[in-house]
Amino acid sequence: SVKRKNLILHCHMSYNGSFFRKLSFLLIAKLFKNKTIIHLHGSEFKEYFSSRGYVVKKLVVWMIHSCDYFVVLSEGWSEYILSISNVKPIVIHNYVDISPNDINREKNTILFLGAFIKRKGIYELLRACSMLPLDFHLHLCGSGEDARVEDMVTELDLKERITFHGWVGNEDKKKLLASCSVMVLPAFNEGLPMTIIESMACEIPVLTTPVGAIPELIVDSISGYLVEPGEVSELASKLEFILSSPQELQDVVKTAKNIY
């Protein structure tokens, strides 16, 4: 007789098309009696679920009940999934293996790591930088709405103060995390960004927003700094404080490193 190997399906899921693809994979896996793990990553999954009709909501809940293990990134996401499905998922926090060999901070250097899209807050960051009363240099790492970003940079007269890196590899990212003064992610919506965890590991101050699971890691003025999404003036003010007070940030980055 032929022995069939026991297989495990482990799917990383977000929303929209990703949900329906993983749903089809789950159905096939169950047909062959394979074990299944669904790992939720979508930062906008709550909005997706709340905006769907009766049938899609039922399919989402069925998926959560039908897989062997449903995994989320944080306690906040765990509570949400429990509230819509009555299933308590497994929490597995994102993990990074990154630590710079030589930390040498350059004065007044700002780092952005992420997609050039509205959800990441890049346009608010550019406007906030244009309000800073001190010299600075902004390193933009990522891509997306490149033309729109470049137009705003020109409009705000920031060309001489910005370096566009495109997407950066791990080594270049480590160098930037070890040399910049602050990492800024003024996002409107997130899950648990790897960028923030990597920054905490590399002892660079983080300025971000209290969205998604971020407040589980970043407590304002304790393990980083928080501003409300879209608040450009507040973002500029916090950014100026961080750049002007490097000595006052030591306890914050140490606390962040311990949390990481």
PDB file of C-alpha atoms in Angstrom:
ATOM      1  CA  SER A   1       0.000   0.000   0.000  1.00  0.00           C
ATOM      2  CA  VAL A   2       1.066   3.587  -0.635  1.00  0.00           C
ATOM      3  CA  LYS A   3       1.503   5.707   2.464  1.00  0.00           C
ATOM      4  CA  ARG A   4       0.327   9.294   2.185  1.00  0.00           C
ATOM      5  CA  LYS A   5       2.526  11.904   3.836  1.00  0.00           C
ATOM      6  CA  ASN A   6       0.926  14.058   6.486  1.00  0.00           C
ATOM      7  CA  LEU A   7       1.025  17.612   5.169  1.00  0.00           C
ATOM      8  CA  ILE A   8       0.450  20.915   6.952  1.00  0.00           C
ATOM      9  CA  LEU A   9      -0.944  23.941   5.143  1.00  0.00           C
ATOM     10  CA  HIS A  10       0.399  27.208   6.610  1.00  0.00           C
ATOM     11  CA  CYS A  11      -1.131  30.262   4.884  1.00  0.00           C
ATOM     12  CA  HIS A  12      -0.331  33.920   5.488  1.00  0.00           C
ATOM     13  CA  MET A  13      -3.537  35.872   4.892  1.00  0.00           C
ATOM     14  CA  SER A  14      -4.581  39.498   4.620  1.00  0.00           C
ATOM     15  CA  TYR A  15      -7.907  40.486   2.987  1.00  0.00           C
ATOM     16  CA  ASN A  16      -9.719  40.874  -0.357  1.00  0.00           C
ATOM     17  CA  GLY A  17      -8.209  38.453  -2.892  1.00  0.00           C
ATOM     18  CA  SER A  18      -5.836  37.030  -0.294  1.00  0.00           C
ATOM     19  CA  PHE A  19      -8.776  35.868   1.823  1.00  0.00           C
ATOM     20  CA  PHE A  20     -10.492  34.066  -1.047  1.00  0.00           C
ATOM     21  CA  ARG A  21      -7.247  32.401  -2.182  1.00  0.00           C
ATOM     22  CA  LYS A  22      -6.577  31.096   1.321  1.00  0.00           C
ATOM     23  CA  LEU A  23     -10.184  30.000   1.638  1.00  0.00           C
ATOM     24  CA  SER A  24      -9.798  27.832  -1.471  1.00  0.00           C
ATOM     25  CA  PHE A  25      -6.517  26.402  -0.120  1.00  0.00           C
ATOM     26  CA  LEU A  26      -8.248  25.600   3.169  1.00  0.00           C
ATOM     27  CA  LEU A  27     -11.074  23.770   1.394  1.00  0.00           C
ATOM     28  CA  ILE A  28      -8.606  21.643  -0.582  1.00  0.00           C
ATOM     29  CA  ALA A  29      -6.545  20.889   2.533  1.00  0.00           C
ATOM     30  CA  LYS A  30      -9.640  19.790   4.451  1.00  0.00           C
ATOM     31  CA  LEU A  31     -10.689  17.595   1.525  1.00  0.00           C
ATOM     32  CA  PHE A  32      -7.399  15.709   1.895  1.00  0.00           C
ATOM     33  CA  LYS A  33      -7.587  15.801   5.708  1.00  0.00           C
ATOM     34  CA  ASN A  34      -4.435  17.907   6.087  1.00  0.00           C
ATOM     35  CA  LYS A  35      -3.749  20.072   9.138  1.00  0.00           C
ATOM     36  CA  THR A  36      -4.165  23.808   8.537  1.00  0.00           C
ATOM     37  CA  ILE A  37      -2.721  27.017   9.997  1.00  0.00           C
ATOM     38  CA  ILE A  38      -4.040  30.432   8.936  1.00  0.00           C
ATOM     39  CA  HIS A  39      -1.769  33.338   9.890  1.00  0.00           C
ATOM     40  CA  LEU A  40      -3.431  36.772   9.733  1.00  0.00           C
ATOM     41  CA  HIS A  41      -1.263  39.743   8.715  1.00  0.00           C
ATOM     42  CA  GLY A  42      -3.643  42.203   7.039  1.00  0.00           C
ATOM     43  CA  SER A  43      -3.523  45.619   8.713  1.00  0.00           C
ATOM     44  CA  GLU A  44      -6.898  46.574   7.184  1.00  0.00           C
ATOM     45  CA  PHE A  45      -8.664  43.291   7.945  1.00  0.00           C
ATOM     46  CA  LYS A  46     -11.024  44.917  10.466  1.00  0.00           C
ATOM     47  CA  GLU A  47     -12.205  47.447   7.894  1.00  0.00           C
ATOM     48  CA  TYR A  48     -12.506  44.694   5.295  1.00  0.00           C
ATOM     49  CA  PHE A  49     -14.634  42.490   7.550  1.00  0.00           C
ATOM     50  CA  SER A  50     -16.933  45.290   8.758  1.00  0.00           C
ATOM     51  CA  SER A  51     -17.597  46.467   5.195  1.00  0.00           C
ATOM     52  CA  ARG A  52     -18.484  43.028   3.778  1.00  0.00           C
ATOM     53  CA  GLY A  53     -21.933  41.555   3.349  1.00  0.00           C
ATOM     54  CA  TYR A  54     -23.537  38.669   5.214  1.00  0.00           C
ATOM     55  CA  VAL A  55     -22.102  35.882   3.025  1.00  0.00           C
ATOM     56  CA  VAL A  56     -18.458  37.003   3.173  1.00  0.00           C
ATOM     57  CA  LYS A  57     -18.659  37.558   6.932  1.00  0.00           C
ATOM     58  CA  LYS A  58     -20.017  34.027   7.335  1.00  0.00           C
ATOM     59  CA  LEU A  59     -17.157  32.672   5.195  1.00  0.00           C
ATOM     60  CA  VAL A  60     -14.574  34.507   7.312  1.00  0.00           C
ATOM     61  CA  VAL A  61     -16.016  33.119  10.536  1.00  0.00           C
ATOM     62  CA  TRP A  62     -16.251  29.642   8.984  1.00  0.00           C
ATOM     63  CA  MET A  63     -12.555  29.828   8.046  1.00  0.00           C
ATOM     64  CA  ILE A  64     -11.575  30.817  11.586  1.00  0.00           C
ATOM     65  CA  HIS A  65     -13.569  27.894  12.999  1.00  0.00           C
ATOM     66  CA  SER A  66     -12.480  25.377  10.369  1.00  0.00           C
ATOM     67  CA  CYS A  67      -8.700  25.721  10.389  1.00  0.00           C
ATOM     68  CA  ASP A  68      -6.761  23.843  13.045  1.00  0.00           C
ATOM     69  CA  TYR A  69      -4.923  26.940  14.244  1.00  0.00           C
ATOM     70  CA  PHE A  70      -5.682  30.611  13.586  1.00  0.00           C
ATOM     71  CA  VAL A  71      -2.689  32.853  14.347  1.00  0.00           C
ATOM     72  CA  VAL A  72      -2.563  36.622  14.911  1.00  0.00           C
ATOM     73  CA  LEU A  73       0.252  39.082  15.656  1.00  0.00           C
ATOM     74  CA  SER A  74      -0.904  40.696  18.892  1.00  0.00           C
ATOM     75  CA  GLU A  75      -3.268  40.579  21.864  1.00  0.00           C
ATOM     76  CA  GLY A  76      -5.371  43.325  20.296  1.00  0.00           C
ATOM     77  CA  TRP A  77      -5.906  41.243  17.170  1.00  0.00           C
ATOM     78  CA  SER A  78      -6.640  38.217  19.359  1.00  0.00           C
ATOM     79  CA  GLU A  79      -9.431  40.089  21.136  1.00  0.00           C
ATOM     80  CA  TYR A  80     -10.876  41.239  17.814  1.00  0.00           C
ATOM     81  CA  ILE A  81     -10.946  37.744  16.280  1.00  0.00           C
ATOM     82  CA  LEU A  82     -12.506  36.405  19.473  1.00  0.00           C
ATOM     83  CA  SER A  83     -15.204  39.096  19.269  1.00  0.00           C
ATOM     84  CA  ILE A  84     -16.265  38.190  15.720  1.00  0.00           C
ATOM     85  CA  SER A  85     -15.889  34.417  15.857  1.00  0.00           C
ATOM     86  CA  ASN A  86     -15.912  33.272  19.490  1.00  0.00           C
ATOM     87  CA  VAL A  87     -12.577  31.570  18.746  1.00  0.00           C
ATOM     88  CA  LYS A  88      -9.478  32.445  20.781  1.00  0.00           C
ATOM     89  CA  PRO A  89      -6.575  32.540  18.297  1.00  0.00           C
ATOM     90  CA  ILE A  90      -2.902  31.922  18.973  1.00  0.00           C
ATOM     91  CA  VAL A  91      -0.723  35.027  19.341  1.00  0.00           C
ATOM     92  CA  ILE A  92       2.736  34.885  17.757  1.00  0.00           C
ATOM     93  CA  HIS A  93       4.529  38.214  17.735  1.00  0.00           C
ATOM     94  CA  ASN A  94       6.710  39.178  14.799  1.00  0.00           C
ATOM     95  CA  TYR A  95      10.374  38.462  15.414  1.00  0.00           C
ATOM     96  CA  VAL A  96      13.469  39.968  13.866  1.00  0.00           C
ATOM     97  CA  ASP A  97      17.068  38.832  13.828  1.00  0.00           C
ATOM     98  CA  ILE A  98      18.794  42.128  13.227  1.00  0.00           C
ATOM     99  CA  SER A  99      21.386  43.944  15.286  1.00  0.00           C
ATOM    100  CA  PRO A 100      23.838  46.536  13.968  1.00  0.00           C
ATOM    101  CA  ASN A 101      27.515  45.943  14.598  1.00  0.00           C
ATOM    102  CA  ASP A 102      28.396  49.611  14.993  1.00  0.00           C
ATOM    103  CA  ILE A 103      25.906  52.277  16.079  1.00  0.00           C
ATOM    104  CA  ASN A 104      27.072  55.758  15.111  1.00  0.00           C
ATOM    105  CA  ARG A 105      24.187  58.215  14.958  1.00  0.00           C
ATOM    106  CA  GLU A 106      24.435  61.080  12.483  1.00  0.00           C
ATOM    107  CA  LYS A 107      22.890  64.309  13.755  1.00  0.00           C
ATOM    108  CA  ASN A 108      19.373  65.240  12.602  1.00  0.00           C
ATOM    109  CA  THR A 109      18.889  62.314  10.225  1.00  0.00           C
ATOM    110  CA  ILE A 110      15.367  60.966   9.741  1.00  0.00           C
ATOM    111  CA  LEU A 111      14.580  57.485   8.408  1.00  0.00           C
ATOM    112  CA  PHE A 112      11.391  56.284   6.706  1.00  0.00           C
ATOM    113  CA  LEU A 113      11.092  52.582   5.813  1.00  0.00           C
ATOM    114  CA  GLY A 114       7.935  51.588   3.993  1.00  0.00           C
ATOM    115  CA  ALA A 115       5.755  51.785   0.932  1.00  0.00           C
ATOM    116  CA  PHE A 116       5.141  55.191  -0.613  1.00  0.00           C
ATOM    117  CA  ILE A 117       1.378  55.085  -0.068  1.00  0.00           C
ATOM    118  CA  LYS A 118      -1.048  57.234   1.904  1.00  0.00           C
ATOM    119  CA  ARG A 119      -1.665  54.543   4.543  1.00  0.00           C
ATOM    120  CA  LYS A 120       1.970  54.741   5.632  1.00  0.00           C
ATOM    121  CA  GLY A 121       1.763  58.497   6.309  1.00  0.00           C
ATOM    122  CA  ILE A 122       4.592  59.488   3.983  1.00  0.00           C
ATOM    123  CA  TYR A 123       2.829  62.658   2.822  1.00  0.00           C
ATOM    124  CA  GLU A 124       2.276  63.793   6.405  1.00  0.00           C
ATOM    125  CA  LEU A 125       5.955  63.134   7.100  1.00  0.00           C
ATOM    126  CA  LEU A 126       7.021  65.322   4.177  1.00  0.00           C
ATOM    127  CA  ARG A 127       4.757  68.155   5.315  1.00  0.00           C
ATOM    128  CA  ALA A 128       6.029  67.846   8.891  1.00  0.00           C
ATOM    129  CA  CYS A 129       9.640  67.946   7.702  1.00  0.00           C
ATOM    130  CA  SER A 130       8.929  71.131   5.754  1.00  0.00           C
ATOM    131  CA  MET A 131       7.899  72.746   9.060  1.00  0.00           C
ATOM    132  CA  LEU A 132      11.093  71.869  10.957  1.00  0.00           C
ATOM    133  CA  PRO A 133      13.104  74.932  12.062  1.00  0.00           C
ATOM    134  CA  LEU A 134      16.406  73.024  12.053  1.00  0.00           C
ATOM    135  CA  ASP A 135      18.712  71.418   9.505  1.00  0.00           C
ATOM    136  CA  PHE A 136      17.919  67.776   8.797  1.00  0.00           C
ATOM    137  CA  HIS A 137      18.277  65.041   6.208  1.00  0.00           C
ATOM    138  CA  LEU A 138      15.508  62.571   5.393  1.00  0.00           C
ATOM    139  CA  HIS A 139      16.263  59.073   4.074  1.00  0.00           C
ATOM    140  CA  LEU A 140      13.291  57.614   2.191  1.00  0.00           C
ATOM    141  CA  CYS A 141      13.476  53.843   1.713  1.00  0.00           C
ATOM    142  CA  GLY A 142      10.729  52.208  -0.306  1.00  0.00           C
ATOM    143  CA  SER A 143       8.656  52.747  -3.412  1.00  0.00           C
ATOM    144  CA  GLY A 144       5.068  53.008  -4.566  1.00  0.00           C
ATOM    145  CA  GLU A 145       3.552  56.348  -5.505  1.00  0.00           C
ATOM    146  CA  ASP A 146       7.005  57.614  -6.497  1.00  0.00           C
ATOM    147  CA  ALA A 147       5.880  60.362  -8.868  1.00  0.00           C
ATOM    148  CA  ARG A 148       3.461  61.833  -6.336  1.00  0.00           C
ATOM    149  CA  VAL A 149       6.115  61.754  -3.607  1.00  0.00           C
ATOM    150  CA  GLU A 150       8.670  63.433  -5.862  1.00  0.00           C
ATOM    151  CA  ASP A 151       6.139  66.109  -6.823  1.00  0.00           C
ATOM    152  CA  MET A 152       5.485  66.899  -3.168  1.00  0.00           C
ATOM    153  CA  VAL A 153       9.214  66.997  -2.415  1.00  0.00           C
ATOM    154  CA  THR A 154       9.615  69.581  -5.186  1.00  0.00           C
ATOM    155  CA  GLU A 155       6.538  71.523  -4.062  1.00  0.00           C
ATOM    156  CA  LEU A 156       7.836  71.719  -0.480  1.00  0.00           C
ATOM    157  CA  ASP A 157      11.366  72.594  -1.642  1.00  0.00           C
ATOM    158  CA  LEU A 158      12.906  69.567   0.102  1.00  0.00           C
ATOM    159  CA  LYS A 159      15.035  68.153  -2.727  1.00  0.00           C
ATOM    160  CA  GLU A 160      18.355  69.075  -1.117  1.00  0.00           C
ATOM    161  CA  ARG A 161      17.338  67.479   2.175  1.00  0.00           C
ATOM    162  CA  ILE A 162      16.166  64.071   0.954  1.00  0.00           C
ATOM    163  CA  THR A 163      17.859  60.915  -0.318  1.00  0.00           C
ATOM    164  CA  PHE A 164      15.732  58.362  -2.181  1.00  0.00           C
ATOM    165  CA  HIS A 165      17.118  54.860  -1.596  1.00  0.00           C
ATOM    166  CA  GLY A 166      14.394  52.731  -3.189  1.00  0.00           C
ATOM    167  CA  TRP A 167      13.859  49.373  -1.514  1.00  0.00           C
ATOM    168  CA  VAL A 168      16.885  48.509   0.622  1.00  0.00           C
ATOM    169  CA  GLY A 169      18.368  45.104   1.400  1.00  0.00           C
ATOM    170  CA  ASN A 170      19.063  43.857   4.903  1.00  0.00           C
ATOM    171  CA  GLU A 171      22.663  45.118   5.104  1.00  0.00           C
ATOM    172  CA  ASP A 172      21.830  48.619   3.872  1.00  0.00           C
ATOM    173  CA  LYS A 173      18.857  48.717   6.214  1.00  0.00           C
ATOM    174  CA  LYS A 174      21.061  47.789   9.173  1.00  0.00           C
ATOM    175  CA  LYS A 175      23.469  50.609   8.300  1.00  0.00           C
ATOM    176  CA  LEU A 176      20.658  53.156   8.135  1.00  0.00           C
ATOM    177  CA  LEU A 177      19.113  51.917  11.385  1.00  0.00           C
ATOM    178  CA  ALA A 178      22.536  52.266  13.023  1.00  0.00           C
ATOM    179  CA  SER A 179      23.263  55.745  11.688  1.00  0.00           C
ATOM    180  CA  CYS A 180      19.997  57.721  11.608  1.00  0.00           C
ATOM    181  CA  SER A 181      18.651  59.757  14.528  1.00  0.00           C
ATOM    182  CA  VAL A 182      15.026  58.603  14.410  1.00  0.00           C
ATOM    183  CA  MET A 183      12.774  56.204  12.492  1.00  0.00           C
ATOM    184  CA  VAL A 184       9.381  57.696  11.630  1.00  0.00           C
ATOM    185  CA  LEU A 185       6.286  55.743  10.563  1.00  0.00           C
ATOM    186  CA  PRO A 186       3.223  58.046  10.838  1.00  0.00           C
ATOM    187  CA  ALA A 187       0.852  55.363   9.556  1.00  0.00           C
ATOM    188  CA  PHE A 188      -2.937  55.526   9.406  1.00  0.00           C
ATOM    189  CA  ASN A 189      -3.334  51.760   9.663  1.00  0.00           C
ATOM    190  CA  GLU A 190      -0.984  48.922  10.588  1.00  0.00           C
ATOM    191  CA  GLY A 191      -0.797  45.438  12.012  1.00  0.00           C
ATOM    192  CA  LEU A 192       2.508  45.013  13.842  1.00  0.00           C
ATOM    193  CA  PRO A 193       5.135  46.589  11.546  1.00  0.00           C
ATOM    194  CA  MET A 194       8.456  44.787  11.215  1.00  0.00           C
ATOM    195  CA  THR A 195      10.030  48.219  10.723  1.00  0.00           C
ATOM    196  CA  ILE A 196       9.200  49.207  14.293  1.00  0.00           C
ATOM    197  CA  ILE A 197      10.485  45.954  15.778  1.00  0.00           C
ATOM    198  CA  GLU A 198      13.717  46.247  13.786  1.00  0.00           C
ATOM    199  CA  SER A 199      14.143  49.831  14.984  1.00  0.00           C
ATOM    200  CA  MET A 200      13.645  48.845  18.617  1.00  0.00           C
ATOM    201  CA  ALA A 201      16.245  46.105  18.218  1.00  0.00           C
ATOM    202  CA  CYS A 202      18.692  48.606  16.725  1.00  0.00           C
ATOM    203  CA  GLU A 203      18.166  51.170  19.502  1.00  0.00           C
ATOM    204  CA  ILE A 204      16.894  53.920  17.215  1.00  0.00           C
ATOM    205  CA  PRO A 205      14.059  56.089  18.602  1.00  0.00           C
ATOM    206  CA  VAL A 206      10.687  55.398  16.986  1.00  0.00           C
ATOM    207  CA  LEU A 207       8.083  58.055  16.200  1.00  0.00           C
ATOM    208  CA  THR A 208       4.829  56.486  15.063  1.00  0.00           C
ATOM    209  CA  THR A 209       1.056  56.398  15.589  1.00  0.00           C
ATOM    210  CA  PRO A 210      -1.184  54.443  18.013  1.00  0.00           C
ATOM    211  CA  VAL A 211      -2.810  52.246  15.359  1.00  0.00           C
ATOM    212  CA  GLY A 212      -3.126  48.469  15.035  1.00  0.00           C
ATOM    213  CA  ALA A 213      -0.930  46.613  17.516  1.00  0.00           C
ATOM    214  CA  ILE A 214       1.643  49.425  17.764  1.00  0.00           C
ATOM    215  CA  PRO A 215       0.485  50.567  21.258  1.00  0.00           C
ATOM    216  CA  GLU A 216       1.355  47.095  22.570  1.00  0.00           C
ATOM    217  CA  LEU A 217       5.011  47.941  21.860  1.00  0.00           C
ATOM    218  CA  ILE A 218       5.260  51.724  21.834  1.00  0.00           C
ATOM    219  CA  VAL A 219       4.146  53.686  24.890  1.00  0.00           C
ATOM    220  CA  ASP A 220       4.534  57.425  24.388  1.00  0.00           C
ATOM    221  CA  SER A 221       7.732  58.796  25.953  1.00  0.00           C
ATOM    222  CA  ILE A 222       8.451  55.369  27.511  1.00  0.00           C
ATOM    223  CA  SER A 223       9.451  53.059  24.654  1.00  0.00           C
ATOM    224  CA  GLY A 224       9.017  55.494  21.770  1.00  0.00           C
ATOM    225  CA  TYR A 225       6.890  58.434  20.717  1.00  0.00           C
ATOM    226  CA  LEU A 226       3.316  58.566  19.441  1.00  0.00           C
ATOM    227  CA  VAL A 227       1.265  61.104  17.517  1.00  0.00           C
ATOM    228  CA  GLU A 228      -2.263  60.789  16.204  1.00  0.00           C
ATOM    229  CA  PRO A 229      -2.529  59.872  12.500  1.00  0.00           C
ATOM    230  CA  GLY A 230      -2.760  62.884  10.207  1.00  0.00           C
ATOM    231  CA  GLU A 231      -1.681  65.411  12.855  1.00  0.00           C
ATOM    232  CA  VAL A 232       1.092  67.109  10.881  1.00  0.00           C
ATOM    233  CA  SER A 233       1.826  69.905  13.382  1.00  0.00           C
ATOM    234  CA  GLU A 234       2.061  67.428  16.258  1.00  0.00           C
ATOM    235  CA  LEU A 235       4.312  65.212  14.143  1.00  0.00           C
ATOM    236  CA  ALA A 236       6.620  68.149  13.379  1.00  0.00           C
ATOM    237  CA  SER A 237       6.724  69.145  17.055  1.00  0.00           C
ATOM    238  CA  LYS A 238       7.606  65.626  18.268  1.00  0.00           C
ATOM    239  CA  LEU A 239      10.174  65.272  15.495  1.00  0.00           C
ATOM    240  CA  GLU A 240      11.834  68.545  16.467  1.00  0.00           C
ATOM    241  CA  PHE A 241      11.957  67.425  20.114  1.00  0.00           C
ATOM    242  CA  ILE A 242      13.559  64.085  19.251  1.00  0.00           C
ATOM    243  CA  LEU A 243      16.180  65.644  16.981  1.00  0.00           C
ATOM    244  CA  SER A 244      16.969  68.389  19.500  1.00  0.00           C
ATOM    245  CA  SER A 245      17.224  66.167  22.584  1.00  0.00           C
ATOM    246  CA  PRO A 246      19.335  63.079  21.775  1.00  0.00           C
ATOM    247  CA  GLN A 247      20.565  62.707  25.365  1.00  0.00           C
ATOM    248  CA  GLU A 248      17.010  62.570  26.705  1.00  0.00           C
ATOM    249  CA  LEU A 249      16.216  59.577  24.500  1.00  0.00           C
ATOM    250  CA  GLN A 250      18.580  57.067  26.103  1.00  0.00           C
ATOM    251  CA  ASP A 251      16.085  55.634  28.583  1.00  0.00           C
ATOM    252  CA  VAL A 252      13.465  55.385  25.845  1.00  0.00           C
ATOM    253  CA  VAL A 253      15.646  53.355  23.468  1.00  0.00           C
ATOM    254  CA  LYS A 254      16.836  51.115  26.321  1.00  0.00           C
ATOM    255  CA  THR A 255      13.245  50.387  27.334  1.00  0.00           C
ATOM    256  CA  ALA A 256      12.361  49.676  23.705  1.00  0.00           C
ATOM    257  CA  LYS A 257      15.311  47.294  23.351  1.00  0.00           C
ATOM    258  CA  ASN A 258      14.217  45.415  26.473  1.00  0.00           C
ATOM    259  CA  ILE A 259      10.658  45.085  25.137  1.00  0.00           C
ATOM    260  CA  TYR A 260      12.002  43.798  21.829  1.00  0.00           C
TER     261      TYR A 260
END
